[in-house]
Coordinates of C-alpha atoms in Angstrom, one line a residue:
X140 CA -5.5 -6.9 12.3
X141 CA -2.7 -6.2 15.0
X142 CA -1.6 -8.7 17.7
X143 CA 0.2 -9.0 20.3
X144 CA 0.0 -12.1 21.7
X145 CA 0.3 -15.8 20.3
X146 CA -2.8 -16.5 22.7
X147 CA -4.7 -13.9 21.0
X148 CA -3.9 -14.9 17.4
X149 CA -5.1 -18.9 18.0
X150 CA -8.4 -18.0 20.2
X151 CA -9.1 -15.7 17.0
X152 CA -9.0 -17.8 14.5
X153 CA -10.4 -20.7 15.9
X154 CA -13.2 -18.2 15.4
X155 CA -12.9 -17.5 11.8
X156 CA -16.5 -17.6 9.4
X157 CA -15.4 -20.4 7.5
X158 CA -17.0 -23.6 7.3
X159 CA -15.5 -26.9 8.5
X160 CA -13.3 -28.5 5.9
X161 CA -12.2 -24.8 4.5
X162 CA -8.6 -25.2 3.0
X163 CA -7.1 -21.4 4.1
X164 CA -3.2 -21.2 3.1
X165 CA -0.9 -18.9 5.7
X166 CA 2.6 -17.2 5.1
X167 CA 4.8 -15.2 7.1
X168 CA 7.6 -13.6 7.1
X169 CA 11.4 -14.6 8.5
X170 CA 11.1 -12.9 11.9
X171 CA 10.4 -14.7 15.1
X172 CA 8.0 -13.0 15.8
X173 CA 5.7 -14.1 13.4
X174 CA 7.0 -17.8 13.1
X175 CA 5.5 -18.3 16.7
X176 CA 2.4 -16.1 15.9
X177 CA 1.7 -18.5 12.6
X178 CA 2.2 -21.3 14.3
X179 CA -0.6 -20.6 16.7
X180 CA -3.2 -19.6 14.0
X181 CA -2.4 -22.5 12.2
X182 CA -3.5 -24.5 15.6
X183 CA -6.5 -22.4 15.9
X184 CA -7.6 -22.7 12.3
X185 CA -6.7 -26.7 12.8
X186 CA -8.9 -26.7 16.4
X187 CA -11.6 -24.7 14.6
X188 CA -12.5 -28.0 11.8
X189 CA -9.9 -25.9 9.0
X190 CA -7.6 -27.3 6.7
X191 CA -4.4 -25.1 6.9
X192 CA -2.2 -25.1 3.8
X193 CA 1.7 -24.1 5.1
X194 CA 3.5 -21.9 2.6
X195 CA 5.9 -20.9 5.1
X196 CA 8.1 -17.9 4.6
X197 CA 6.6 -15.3 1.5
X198 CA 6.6 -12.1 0.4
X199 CA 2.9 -10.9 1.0
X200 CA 2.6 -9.8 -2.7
X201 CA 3.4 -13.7 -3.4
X202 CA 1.1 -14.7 -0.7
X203 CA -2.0 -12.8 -2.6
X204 CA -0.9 -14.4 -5.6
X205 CA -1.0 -18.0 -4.6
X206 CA -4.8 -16.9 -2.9
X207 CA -5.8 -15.8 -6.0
X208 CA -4.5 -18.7 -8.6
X209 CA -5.6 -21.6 -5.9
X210 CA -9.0 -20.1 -5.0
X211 CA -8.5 -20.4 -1.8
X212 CA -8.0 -17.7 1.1
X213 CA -4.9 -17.0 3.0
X214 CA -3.4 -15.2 6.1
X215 CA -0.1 -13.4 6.2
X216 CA 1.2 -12.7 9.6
X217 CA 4.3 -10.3 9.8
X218 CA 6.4 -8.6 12.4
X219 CA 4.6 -4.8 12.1
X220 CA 6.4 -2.1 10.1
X221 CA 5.0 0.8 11.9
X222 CA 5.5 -1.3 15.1
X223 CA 8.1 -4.3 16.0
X224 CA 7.0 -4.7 19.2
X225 CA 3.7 -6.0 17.6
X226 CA 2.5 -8.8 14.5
X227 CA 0.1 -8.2 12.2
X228 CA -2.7 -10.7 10.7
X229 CA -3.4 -10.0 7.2
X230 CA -6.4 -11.6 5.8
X231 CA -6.8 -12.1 1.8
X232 CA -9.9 -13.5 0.5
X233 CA -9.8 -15.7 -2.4
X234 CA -9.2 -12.9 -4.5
X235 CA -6.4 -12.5 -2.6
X236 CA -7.6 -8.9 -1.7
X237 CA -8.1 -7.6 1.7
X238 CA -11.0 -8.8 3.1
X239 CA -13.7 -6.0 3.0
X240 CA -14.7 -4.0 6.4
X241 CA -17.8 -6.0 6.9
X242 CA -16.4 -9.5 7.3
X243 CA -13.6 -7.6 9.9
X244 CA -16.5 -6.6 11.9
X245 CA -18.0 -10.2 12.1
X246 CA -14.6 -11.7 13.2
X247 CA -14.1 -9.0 16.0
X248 CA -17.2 -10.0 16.8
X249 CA -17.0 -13.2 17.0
X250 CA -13.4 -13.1 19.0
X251 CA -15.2 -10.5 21.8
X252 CA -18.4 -12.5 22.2
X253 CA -15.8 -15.4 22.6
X254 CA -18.5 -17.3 20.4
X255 CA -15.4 -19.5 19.3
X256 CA -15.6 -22.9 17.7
X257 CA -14.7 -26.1 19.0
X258 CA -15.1 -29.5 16.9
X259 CA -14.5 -32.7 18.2
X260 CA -11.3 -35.0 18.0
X261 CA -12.3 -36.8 14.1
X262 CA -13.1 -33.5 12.9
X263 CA -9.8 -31.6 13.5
X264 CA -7.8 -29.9 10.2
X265 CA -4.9 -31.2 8.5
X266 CA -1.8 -29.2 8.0
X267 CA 0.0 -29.5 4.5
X268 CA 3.1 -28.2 4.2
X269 CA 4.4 -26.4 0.4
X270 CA 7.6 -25.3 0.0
X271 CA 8.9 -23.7 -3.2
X272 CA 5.7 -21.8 -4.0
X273 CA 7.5 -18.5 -6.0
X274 CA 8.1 -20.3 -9.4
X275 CA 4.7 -19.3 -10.5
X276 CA 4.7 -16.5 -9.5
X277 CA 8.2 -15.5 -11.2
X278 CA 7.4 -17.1 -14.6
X279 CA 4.6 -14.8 -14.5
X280 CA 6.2 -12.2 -13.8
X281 CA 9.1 -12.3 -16.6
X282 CA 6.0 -13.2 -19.2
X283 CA 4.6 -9.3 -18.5
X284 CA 8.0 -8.1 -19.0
X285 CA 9.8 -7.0 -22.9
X286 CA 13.2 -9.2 -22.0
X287 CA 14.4 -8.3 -25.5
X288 CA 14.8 -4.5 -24.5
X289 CA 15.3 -5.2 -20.9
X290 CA 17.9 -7.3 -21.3
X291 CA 19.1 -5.5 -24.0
X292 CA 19.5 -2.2 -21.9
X293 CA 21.5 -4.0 -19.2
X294 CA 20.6 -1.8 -16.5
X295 CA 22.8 -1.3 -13.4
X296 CA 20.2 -1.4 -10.3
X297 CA 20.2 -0.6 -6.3
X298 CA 18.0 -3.0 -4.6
X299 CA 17.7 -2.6 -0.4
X300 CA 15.3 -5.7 0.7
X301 CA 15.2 -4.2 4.4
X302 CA 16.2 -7.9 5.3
X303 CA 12.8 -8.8 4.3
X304 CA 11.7 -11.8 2.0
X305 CA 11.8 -9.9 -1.4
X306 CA 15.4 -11.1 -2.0
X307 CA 14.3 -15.0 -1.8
X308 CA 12.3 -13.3 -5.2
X309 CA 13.4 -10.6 -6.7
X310 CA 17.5 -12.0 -8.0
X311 CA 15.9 -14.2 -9.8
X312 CA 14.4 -11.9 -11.5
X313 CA 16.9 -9.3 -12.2
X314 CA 19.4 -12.0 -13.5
X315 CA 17.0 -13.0 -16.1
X316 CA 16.7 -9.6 -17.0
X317 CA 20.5 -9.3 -17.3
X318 CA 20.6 -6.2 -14.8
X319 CA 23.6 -5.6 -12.7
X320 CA 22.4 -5.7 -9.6
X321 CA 23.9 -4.0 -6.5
X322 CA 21.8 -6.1 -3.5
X323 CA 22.1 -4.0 0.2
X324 CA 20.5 -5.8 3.7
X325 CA 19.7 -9.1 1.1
X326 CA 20.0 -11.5 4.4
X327 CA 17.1 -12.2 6.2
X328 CA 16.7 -10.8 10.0
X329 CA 15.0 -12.9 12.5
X330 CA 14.3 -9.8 14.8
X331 CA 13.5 -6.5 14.0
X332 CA 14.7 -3.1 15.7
X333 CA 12.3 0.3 15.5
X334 CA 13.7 2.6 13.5
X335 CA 13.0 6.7 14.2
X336 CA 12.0 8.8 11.3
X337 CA 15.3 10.5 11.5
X338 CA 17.2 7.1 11.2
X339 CA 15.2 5.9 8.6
X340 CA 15.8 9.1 6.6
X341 CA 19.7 8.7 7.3
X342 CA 19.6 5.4 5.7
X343 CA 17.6 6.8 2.9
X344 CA 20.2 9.3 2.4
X345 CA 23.0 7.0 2.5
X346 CA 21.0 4.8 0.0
X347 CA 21.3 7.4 -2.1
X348 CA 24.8 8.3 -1.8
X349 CA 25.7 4.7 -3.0
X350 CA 23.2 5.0 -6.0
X351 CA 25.1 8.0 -7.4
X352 CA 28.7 6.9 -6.5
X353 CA 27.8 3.3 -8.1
X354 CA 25.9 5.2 -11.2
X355 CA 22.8 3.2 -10.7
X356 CA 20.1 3.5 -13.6
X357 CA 17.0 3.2 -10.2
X358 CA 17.5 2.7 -6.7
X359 CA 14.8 1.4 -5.1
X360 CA 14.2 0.6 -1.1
X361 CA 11.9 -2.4 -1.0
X362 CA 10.0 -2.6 2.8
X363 CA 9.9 -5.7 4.6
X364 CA 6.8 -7.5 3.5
X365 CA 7.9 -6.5 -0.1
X366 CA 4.5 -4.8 -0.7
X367 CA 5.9 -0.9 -0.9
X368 CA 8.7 0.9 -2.2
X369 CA 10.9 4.0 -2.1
X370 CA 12.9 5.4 -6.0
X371 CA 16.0 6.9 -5.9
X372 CA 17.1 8.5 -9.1
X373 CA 20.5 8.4 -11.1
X374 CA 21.2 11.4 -8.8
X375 CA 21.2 10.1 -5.5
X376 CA 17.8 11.6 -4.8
X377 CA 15.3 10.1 -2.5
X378 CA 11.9 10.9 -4.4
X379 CA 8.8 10.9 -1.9
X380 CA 5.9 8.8 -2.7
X381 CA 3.8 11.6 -4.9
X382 CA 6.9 12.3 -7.2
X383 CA 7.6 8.2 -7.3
X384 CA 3.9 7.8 -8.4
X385 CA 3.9 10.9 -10.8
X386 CA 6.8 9.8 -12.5
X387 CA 5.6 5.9 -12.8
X388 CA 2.3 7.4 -13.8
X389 CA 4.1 9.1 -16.8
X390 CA 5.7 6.1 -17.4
X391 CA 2.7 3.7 -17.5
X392 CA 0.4 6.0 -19.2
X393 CA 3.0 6.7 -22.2
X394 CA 3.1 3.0 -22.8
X395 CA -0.6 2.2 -22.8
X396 CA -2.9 4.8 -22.2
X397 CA -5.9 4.4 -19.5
X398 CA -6.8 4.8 -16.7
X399 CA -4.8 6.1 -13.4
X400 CA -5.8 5.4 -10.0
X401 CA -5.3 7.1 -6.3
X402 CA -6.6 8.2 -3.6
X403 CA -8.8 11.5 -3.6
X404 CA -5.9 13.2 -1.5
X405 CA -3.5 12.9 -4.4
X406 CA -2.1 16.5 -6.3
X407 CA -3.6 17.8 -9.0
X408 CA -1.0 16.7 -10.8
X409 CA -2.2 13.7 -11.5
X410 CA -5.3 15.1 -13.4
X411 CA -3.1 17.1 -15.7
X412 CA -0.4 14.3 -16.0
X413 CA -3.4 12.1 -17.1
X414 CA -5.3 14.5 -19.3
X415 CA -1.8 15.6 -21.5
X416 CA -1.1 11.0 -21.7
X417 CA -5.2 11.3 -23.5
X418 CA -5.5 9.4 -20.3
X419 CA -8.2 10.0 -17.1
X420 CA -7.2 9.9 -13.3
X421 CA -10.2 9.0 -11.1
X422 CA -10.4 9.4 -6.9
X423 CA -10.5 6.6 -5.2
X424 CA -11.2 6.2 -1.3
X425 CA -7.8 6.3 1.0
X426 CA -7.8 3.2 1.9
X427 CA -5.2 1.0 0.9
X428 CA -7.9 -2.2 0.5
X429 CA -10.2 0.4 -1.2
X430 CA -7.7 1.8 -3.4
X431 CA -7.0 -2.4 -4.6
X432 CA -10.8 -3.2 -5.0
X433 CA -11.3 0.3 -7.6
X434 CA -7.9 -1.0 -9.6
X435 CA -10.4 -4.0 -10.7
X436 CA -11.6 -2.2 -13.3
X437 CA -10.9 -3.3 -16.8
X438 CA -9.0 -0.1 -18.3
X439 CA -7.0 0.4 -14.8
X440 CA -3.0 0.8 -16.0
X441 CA -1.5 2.3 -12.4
X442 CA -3.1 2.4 -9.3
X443 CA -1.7 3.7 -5.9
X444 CA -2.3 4.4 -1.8
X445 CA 0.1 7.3 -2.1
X446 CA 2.3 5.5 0.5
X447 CA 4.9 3.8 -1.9
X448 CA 2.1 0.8 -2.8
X449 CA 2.2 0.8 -6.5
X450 CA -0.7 -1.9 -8.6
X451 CA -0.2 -3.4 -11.9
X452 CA -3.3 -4.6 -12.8
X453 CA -2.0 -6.6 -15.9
X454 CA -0.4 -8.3 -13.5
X455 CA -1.4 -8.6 -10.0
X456 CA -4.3 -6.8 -7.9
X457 CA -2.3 -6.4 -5.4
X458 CA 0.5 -3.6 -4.3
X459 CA 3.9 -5.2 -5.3
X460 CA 6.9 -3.3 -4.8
X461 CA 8.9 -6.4 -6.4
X462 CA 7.0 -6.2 -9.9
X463 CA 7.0 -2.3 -9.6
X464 CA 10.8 -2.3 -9.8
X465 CA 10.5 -5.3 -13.0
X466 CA 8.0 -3.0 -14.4
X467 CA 10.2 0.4 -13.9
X468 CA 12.9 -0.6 -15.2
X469 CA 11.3 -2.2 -18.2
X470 CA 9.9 1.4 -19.0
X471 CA 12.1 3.3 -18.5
X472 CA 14.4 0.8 -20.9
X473 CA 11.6 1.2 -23.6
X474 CA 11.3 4.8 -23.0
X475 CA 15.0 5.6 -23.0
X476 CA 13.9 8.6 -20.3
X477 CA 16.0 8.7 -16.6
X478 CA 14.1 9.4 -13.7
X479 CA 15.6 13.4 -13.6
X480 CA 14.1 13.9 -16.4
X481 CA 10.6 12.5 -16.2
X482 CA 10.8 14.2 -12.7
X483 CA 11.2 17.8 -14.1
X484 CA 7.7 16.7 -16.3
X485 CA 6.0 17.1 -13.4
X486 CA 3.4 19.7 -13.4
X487 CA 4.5 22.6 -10.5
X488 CA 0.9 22.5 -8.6
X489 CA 0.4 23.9 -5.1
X490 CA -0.5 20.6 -2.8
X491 CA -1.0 22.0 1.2
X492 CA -2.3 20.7 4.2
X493 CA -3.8 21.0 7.0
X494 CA -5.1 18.7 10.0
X495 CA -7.6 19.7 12.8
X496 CA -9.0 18.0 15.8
X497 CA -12.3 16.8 15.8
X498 CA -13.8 14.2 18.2
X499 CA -15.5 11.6 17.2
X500 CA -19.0 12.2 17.8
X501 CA -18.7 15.7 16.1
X502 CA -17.4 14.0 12.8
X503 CA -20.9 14.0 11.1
X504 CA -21.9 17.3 12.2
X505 CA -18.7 18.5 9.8
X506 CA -19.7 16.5 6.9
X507 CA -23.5 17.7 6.9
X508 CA -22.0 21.7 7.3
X509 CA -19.5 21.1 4.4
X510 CA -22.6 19.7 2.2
X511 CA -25.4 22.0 2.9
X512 CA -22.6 24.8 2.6
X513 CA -22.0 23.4 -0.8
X514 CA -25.3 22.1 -2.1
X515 CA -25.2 24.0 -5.5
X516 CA -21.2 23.5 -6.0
X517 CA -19.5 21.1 -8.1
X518 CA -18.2 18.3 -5.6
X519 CA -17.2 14.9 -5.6
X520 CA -18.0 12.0 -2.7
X521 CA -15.7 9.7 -3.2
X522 CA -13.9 10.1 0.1
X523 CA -14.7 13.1 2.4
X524 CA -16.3 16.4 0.6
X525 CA -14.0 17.7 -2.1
X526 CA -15.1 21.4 -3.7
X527 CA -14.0 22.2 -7.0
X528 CA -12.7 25.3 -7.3
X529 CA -11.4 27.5 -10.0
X530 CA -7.9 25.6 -10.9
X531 CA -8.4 23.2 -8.4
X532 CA -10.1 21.6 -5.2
X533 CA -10.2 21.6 -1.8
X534 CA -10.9 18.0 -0.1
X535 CA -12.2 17.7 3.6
X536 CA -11.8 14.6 5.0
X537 CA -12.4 12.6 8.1
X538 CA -8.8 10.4 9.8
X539 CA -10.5 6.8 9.7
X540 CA -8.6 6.1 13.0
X541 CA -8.1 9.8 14.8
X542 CA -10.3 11.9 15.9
X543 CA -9.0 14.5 13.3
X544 CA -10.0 16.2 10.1
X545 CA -7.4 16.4 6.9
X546 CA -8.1 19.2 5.1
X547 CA -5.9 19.4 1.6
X548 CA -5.7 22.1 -1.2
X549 CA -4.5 21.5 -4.7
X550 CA -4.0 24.3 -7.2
X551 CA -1.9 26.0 -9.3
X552 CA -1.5 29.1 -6.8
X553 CA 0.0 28.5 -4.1
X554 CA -1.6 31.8 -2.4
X555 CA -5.1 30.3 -3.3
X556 CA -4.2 26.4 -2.2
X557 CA -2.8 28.3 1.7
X558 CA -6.1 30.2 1.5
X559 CA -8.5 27.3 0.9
X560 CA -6.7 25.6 3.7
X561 CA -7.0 28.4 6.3
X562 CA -10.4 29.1 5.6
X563 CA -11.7 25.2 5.7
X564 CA -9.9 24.7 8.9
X565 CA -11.6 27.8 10.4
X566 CA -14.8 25.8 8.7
X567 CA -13.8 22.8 10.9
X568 CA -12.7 24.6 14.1
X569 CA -15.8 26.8 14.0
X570 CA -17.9 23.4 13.6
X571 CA -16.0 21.7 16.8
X572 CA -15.8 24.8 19.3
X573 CA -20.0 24.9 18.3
X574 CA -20.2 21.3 20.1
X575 CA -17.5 21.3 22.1
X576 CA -15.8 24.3 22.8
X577 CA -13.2 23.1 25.2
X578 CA -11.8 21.2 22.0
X579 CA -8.0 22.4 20.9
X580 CA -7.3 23.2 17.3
X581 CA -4.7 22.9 14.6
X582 CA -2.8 19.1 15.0
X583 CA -0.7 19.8 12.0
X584 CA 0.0 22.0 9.2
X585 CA 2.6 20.8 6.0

């Protein structure tokens, strides 16, 4: 949930669903920003009959683990990555997942209706304090990880923690691993400046100058609440988040064979990097919280958002861009592969896009013309309408929060994959301009 005010974040949970005497742990990161914002859902949580258990500053990744191996539920609140200017609440159940859509709905409720609770002086929560809480969760780690070959490979690494709490973790780590370690923005910031696109891709670019001048093994750019990550090859190169997946999903796949997870938007690629590793990718919803939830399953080995999030089931349900780099470099040390090489494995697939405008109330109308168009075709409902094709698919697919339409191609012609796309956009414009013909069309094309 986003916030923007401390008044905001105590008046809402003071309404939380809990019953009195409910122990519900909170973290946050270093910024100020969300010191003041945790301190006043702590004294709504207290006002509201809750225990609150203080873990103080954590990587969310650690956060979810300590909901999940203490049964209890937590909040994260953390200065916004898309947004500085704002916080956000993260809520975990005891799962340490995201809390479903369902219970979101009832809170908003709740905090819009104002029907807020209030208990009397004797029946007020207690705040305990616990420091130190990563050593779990880092002896766990290093027990999923081969140290013999690790450490035996003695791999030179580039780690950027963004300032974020990742390096009060991750050394630790790495030095038990016996990596050689090459740490950029390890200090922790207290305030947080919004970064363009362009200046972020600078940075990137620079990260990846120092990766190939220092003749790193991996680069990899961890974001601030330590959840997602960027690669960087031995080259210098900046991989975007479908190449990153496609070549941990090699990776993963050639050392234990199951099954891959993303979201229906991701390449064909996948499929085909699945299929030759006797190995099965399935959909999943986009969703990050979706995405987590399918990853569940017993024979999951990689699951991923297609945003740099990256799920180790063995592990942690959770995205964790601190085990992904234990768990990359341990694989690629088994495998004896570099990142180059497993990226030139990829299979050369034709992945375009396309996104229209569509208001809201016209949504449905699209959906029920993409199914009755395709009532005798092979599709799949996992998120949106996706059409098999010859060599491929074409996936419509409503923006959760625009009023937009993605419409994506994947196939091994390029030709056919700009044609799908062209034609299901017309689909979708001829749908709008039929209810609302002062509508505009094309958003964005890639």
């Amino acid at each position: 949930m986003w916030v923007s005010t401390p008044g905001f974040g105590a008046q809402w949970c003071a309404g939380a669903l809990s019953p009195k005497g409910t122990e519900i742990a909170i973290s946050r990161d270093y910024t100020r920003a969300a010191r003041m914002i945790h301190r006043a859902v702590m004294s709504g949580m207290t006002s509201s009959g809750a225990n609150a258990t203080d873990l103080s500053v954590l990587p969310a990744p650690v956060a979810r683990y300590w909901a999940r191996h203490n049964h209890v539920s937590a909040v994260h609140v953390q200065t916004s990555p898309v947004d500085p200017r704002s916080a956000d609440i993260r809520l975990f159940d005891d799962h340490g997942l995201d809390i479903d859509s369902r219970t979101e709905r009832k809170l908003e409720s709740l905090y819009f209706r104002e029907d807020i609770r209030r208990v009397l002086h004797y029946e007020m929560g207690r705040i305990v304090r616990r420091d130190s809480q990563t050593d779990r969760y880092v002896e766990d780690m290093l027990a999923k990880v081969d140290l013999e070959t690790v450490r035996g490979a003695a791999s030179k690494v580039l780690i950027d923690y963004n300032n974020g709490a990742a390096a009060m973790v991750l050394p630790r780590v790495l030095q038990e691993m016996n990596c050689t370690v090459i740490p950029l923005n390890a200090s922790p910031a207290e305030i947080v400046l919004e970064q363009t696109e362009d200046t972020f891709r600078d940075h990137m670019q620079e990260m990846g100058l120092i990766a190939k001048a220092v003749k790193s093994r991996l680069g990899i750019f961890v974001d601030s609440p330590g959840e997602r990550c960027f690669l960087v090859d031995e080259t210098g190169e900046v991989l975007d988040h479908d190449t990153a997946f496609a070549v941990l999903s090699q990776l993963a796949l050639a050392a234990k064979p199951g099954m891959l997870l993303g979201p229906a938007s991701s390449s064909l690629a996948f499929s085909m990097i699945a299929e030759e590793m006797n190995s099965r990718f399935v959909p999943t919803k986009i969703t990050p919280g979706a995405v987590l939830r399918a990853a569940q399953h017993a024979e999951t080995v990689l699951a991923s958002d297609g945003s740099g999030g990256y799920c180790w089931p063995d592990f942690a349900i959770a995205f964790d861009a601190m085990f992904t780099t234990v768990r990359a470099l341990e694989l690629l040390a088994q495998s004896g592969a570099s990142v180059a090489t497993l990226k030139s494995r990829i299979p050369a697939v034709a992945h375009k896009k396309a996104v229209e405008f569509c208001p809201w109330d016209v949504k449905g109308r699209v959906m029920r013309t993409m199914m009755e168009r395709h009532l005798r075709d092979r599709v799949d409902l996992t998120d949106g309408v996706k059409v098999f094709v010859d060599g491929g698919w074409v996936l419509v697919v409503p923006d959760a929060d625009r009023p937009e339409y993605h419409i994506i191609a994947s196939t091994l012609d390029p030709a056919k994959s700009s044609s799908l796309v062209e034609e299901y956009s017309a689909l979708v414009r001829s749908v709008v301009t039929e209810a609302a013909p002062e509508s505009e069309g094309v958003v964005e094309k890639t």
